[in-house]
GROMACS .gro file of N, CA and C in nm:
model
  177
    1THR      N    1   7.565   4.268   0.759
    1THR     CA    2   7.689   4.197   0.732
    1THR      C    3   7.790   4.340   0.645
    2PRO      N    4   7.892   4.299   0.692
    2PRO     CA    5   7.995   4.391   0.555
    2PRO      C    6   7.979   4.374   0.417
    3ALA      N    7   7.928   4.291   0.376
    3ALA     CA    8   7.913   4.243   0.241
    3ALA      C    9   7.788   4.328   0.205
    4GLN      N   10   7.709   4.363   0.280
    4GLN     CA   11   7.551   4.448   0.289
    4GLN      C   12   7.556   4.571   0.249
    5ILE      N   13   7.666   4.608   0.361
    5ILE     CA   14   7.696   4.761   0.381
    5ILE      C   15   7.765   4.788   0.263
    6ALA      N   16   7.876   4.717   0.223
    6ALA     CA   17   7.974   4.785   0.092
    6ALA      C   18   7.872   4.778  -0.037
    7THR      N   19   7.749   4.664  -0.039
    7THR     CA   20   7.683   4.692  -0.137
    7THR      C   21   7.615   4.813  -0.152
    8TYR      N   22   7.533   4.845  -0.025
    8TYR     CA   23   7.467   4.990  -0.030
    8TYR      C   24   7.532   5.104  -0.045
    9LEU      N   25   7.683   5.087   0.024
    9LEU     CA   26   7.797   5.211   0.002
    9LEU      C   27   7.775   5.247  -0.148
   10LYS      N   28   7.783   5.131  -0.218
   10LYS     CA   29   7.835   5.107  -0.362
   10LYS      C   30   7.684   5.189  -0.440
   11ILE      N   31   7.591   5.113  -0.397
   11ILE     CA   32   7.478   5.189  -0.462
   11ILE      C   33   7.440   5.319  -0.450
   12ALA      N   34   7.459   5.394  -0.333
   12ALA     CA   35   7.452   5.545  -0.314
   12ALA      C   36   7.587   5.581  -0.391
   13GLN      N   37   7.701   5.558  -0.382
   13GLN     CA   38   7.810   5.618  -0.450
   13GLN      C   39   7.773   5.616  -0.625
   14ASP      N   40   7.712   5.547  -0.661
   14ASP     CA   41   7.683   5.509  -0.814
   14ASP      C   42   7.580   5.575  -0.872
   15ASN      N   43   7.459   5.634  -0.743
   15ASN     CA   44   7.364   5.728  -0.779
   15ASN      C   45   7.392   5.873  -0.693
   16ASN      N   46   7.481   5.896  -0.628
   16ASN     CA   47   7.460   6.010  -0.600
   16ASN      C   48   7.388   6.044  -0.483
   17LEU      N   49   7.389   5.955  -0.400
   17LEU     CA   50   7.300   5.946  -0.293
   17LEU      C   51   7.369   6.002  -0.152
   18VAL      N   52   7.303   6.064  -0.046
   18VAL     CA   53   7.356   6.067   0.073
   18VAL      C   54   7.361   5.926   0.160
   19VAL      N   55   7.457   5.892   0.194
   19VAL     CA   56   7.441   5.824   0.290
   19VAL      C   57   7.404   5.816   0.407
   20THR      N   58   7.307   5.760   0.490
   20THR     CA   59   7.303   5.792   0.642
   20THR      C   60   7.358   5.687   0.770
   21GLY      N   61   7.312   5.715   0.869
   21GLY     CA   62   7.334   5.613   0.941
   21GLY      C   63   7.263   5.510   0.949
   22GLY      N   64   7.125   5.535   0.917
   22GLY     CA   65   7.024   5.429   0.912
   22GLY      C   66   7.009   5.400   1.056
   23SER      N   67   6.872   5.379   1.068
   23SER     CA   68   6.753   5.308   1.173
   23SER      C   69   6.660   5.212   1.087
   24ASP      N   70   6.620   5.164   1.189
   24ASP     CA   71   6.535   5.053   1.129
   24ASP      C   72   6.441   5.007   1.250
   25TYR      N   73   6.409   5.125   1.329
   25TYR     CA   74   6.360   5.119   1.436
   25TYR      C   75   6.206   5.085   1.404
   26HIS      N   76   6.128   5.031   1.468
   26HIS     CA   77   5.948   4.998   1.448
   26HIS      C   78   5.920   4.993   1.545
   27GLY      N   79   5.949   5.020   1.686
   27GLY     CA   80   5.898   5.007   1.774
   27GLY      C   81   5.868   4.898   1.838
   28GLU      N   82   5.783   4.892   1.872
   28GLU     CA   83   5.721   4.708   1.944
   28GLU      C   84   5.716   4.593   1.831
   29LEU      N   85   5.731   4.639   1.712
   29LEU     CA   86   5.711   4.565   1.603
   29LEU      C   87   5.836   4.482   1.595
   30LYS      N   88   5.985   4.576   1.625
   30LYS     CA   89   6.120   4.513   1.649
   30LYS      C   90   6.164   4.514   1.766
   31PRO      N   91   6.122   4.447   1.855
   31PRO     CA   92   6.175   4.488   1.999
   31PRO      C   93   6.299   4.429   1.977
   32ASP      N   94   6.389   4.349   1.915
   32ASP     CA   95   6.538   4.369   1.932
   32ASP      C   96   6.599   4.470   1.874
   33VAL      N   97   6.548   4.608   1.847
   33VAL     CA   98   6.634   4.671   1.770
   33VAL      C   99   6.586   4.832   1.837
   34THR      N  100   6.678   4.908   1.907
   34THR     CA  101   6.671   5.010   1.966
   34THR      C  102   6.718   5.116   1.911
   35ILE      N  103   6.662   5.215   1.954
   35ILE     CA  104   6.748   5.385   1.850
   35ILE      C  105   6.867   5.401   1.944
   36GLY      N  106   6.978   5.423   1.834
   36GLY     CA  107   7.085   5.427   1.906
   36GLY      C  108   7.200   5.324   1.848
   37MET      N  109   7.138   5.182   1.856
   37MET     CA  110   7.189   5.056   1.813
   37MET      C  111   7.351   5.097   1.688
   38ILE      N  112   7.300   5.176   1.590
   38ILE     CA  113   7.370   5.206   1.490
   38ILE      C  114   7.474   5.287   1.502
   39GLU      N  115   7.595   5.258   1.476
   39GLU     CA  116   7.671   5.389   1.528
   39GLU      C  117   7.704   5.437   1.366
   40VAL      N  118   7.773   5.574   1.383
   40VAL     CA  119   7.745   5.649   1.283
   40VAL      C  120   7.934   5.732   1.303
   41SER      N  121   8.016   5.728   1.208
   41SER     CA  122   8.137   5.731   1.203
   41SER      C  123   8.137   5.916   1.178
   42SER      N  124   8.236   5.986   1.228
   42SER     CA  125   8.239   6.099   1.204
   42SER      C  126   8.245   6.145   1.086
   43GLU      N  127   8.311   6.053   1.001
   43GLU     CA  128   8.322   6.083   0.851
   43GLU      C  129   8.187   6.100   0.779
   44LEU      N  130   8.065   6.011   0.816
   44LEU     CA  131   7.932   5.992   0.784
   44LEU      C  132   7.909   6.131   0.823
   45ILE      N  133   7.942   6.145   0.918
   45ILE     CA  134   7.865   6.275   0.964
   45ILE      C  135   7.854   6.385   0.948
   46ASP      N  136   8.009   6.424   0.891
   46ASP     CA  137   8.084   6.553   0.825
   46ASP      C  138   8.015   6.542   0.667
   47ALA      N  139   7.991   6.433   0.607
   47ALA     CA  140   7.972   6.395   0.480
   47ALA      C  141   7.796   6.454   0.477
   48LEU      N  142   7.737   6.411   0.601
   48LEU     CA  143   7.592   6.434   0.584
   48LEU      C  144   7.590   6.603   0.608
   49LYS      N  145   7.650   6.676   0.667
   49LYS     CA  146   7.660   6.805   0.718
   49LYS      C  147   7.723   6.892   0.572
   50ASP      N  148   7.767   6.849   0.467
   50ASP     CA  149   7.834   6.913   0.406
   50ASP      C  150   7.729   6.893   0.277
   51ALA      N  151   7.649   6.772   0.277
   51ALA     CA  152   7.543   6.760   0.174
   51ALA      C  153   7.410   6.858   0.249
   52ARG      N  154   7.389   6.888   0.362
   52ARG     CA  155   7.292   6.921   0.405
   52ARG      C  156   7.333   7.088   0.356
   53LYS      N  157   7.480   7.157   0.369
   53LYS     CA  158   7.504   7.260   0.326
   53LYS      C  159   7.474   7.286   0.144
   54ARG      N  160   7.534   7.163   0.060
   54ARG     CA  161   7.504   7.190  -0.079
   54ARG      C  162   7.349   7.234  -0.100
   55VAL      N  163   7.257   7.158  -0.049
   55VAL     CA  164   7.122   7.144  -0.050
   55VAL      C  165   7.048   7.304  -0.002
   56MET      N  166   7.081   7.336   0.118
   56MET     CA  167   7.082   7.477   0.131
   56MET      C  168   7.121   7.566   0.056
   57ASN      N  169   7.272   7.552  -0.026
   57ASN     CA  170   7.281   7.649  -0.079
   57ASN      C  171   7.205   7.654  -0.255
   58GLU      N  172   7.163   7.531  -0.249
   58GLU     CA  173   7.085   7.559  -0.378
   58GLU      C  174   6.892   7.627  -0.429
   59ASN      N  175   6.919   7.628  -0.262
   59ASN     CA  176   6.746   7.699  -0.248
   59ASN      C  177   6.754   7.841  -0.206
   0.00000   0.00000   0.00000
């Protein structure tokens, strides 16, 4: 739900966590969930790329 999304985004922000698009794919255990079902915004993809660059520069 939108409320759940807002809650988890706030948790991630408050704890300096990287937000991902999410995937709850468990194969035959959850046949109603398919890969690619969750849409990811270009802003989220850019944030993931930025986070990767930061991590790579730290190592």
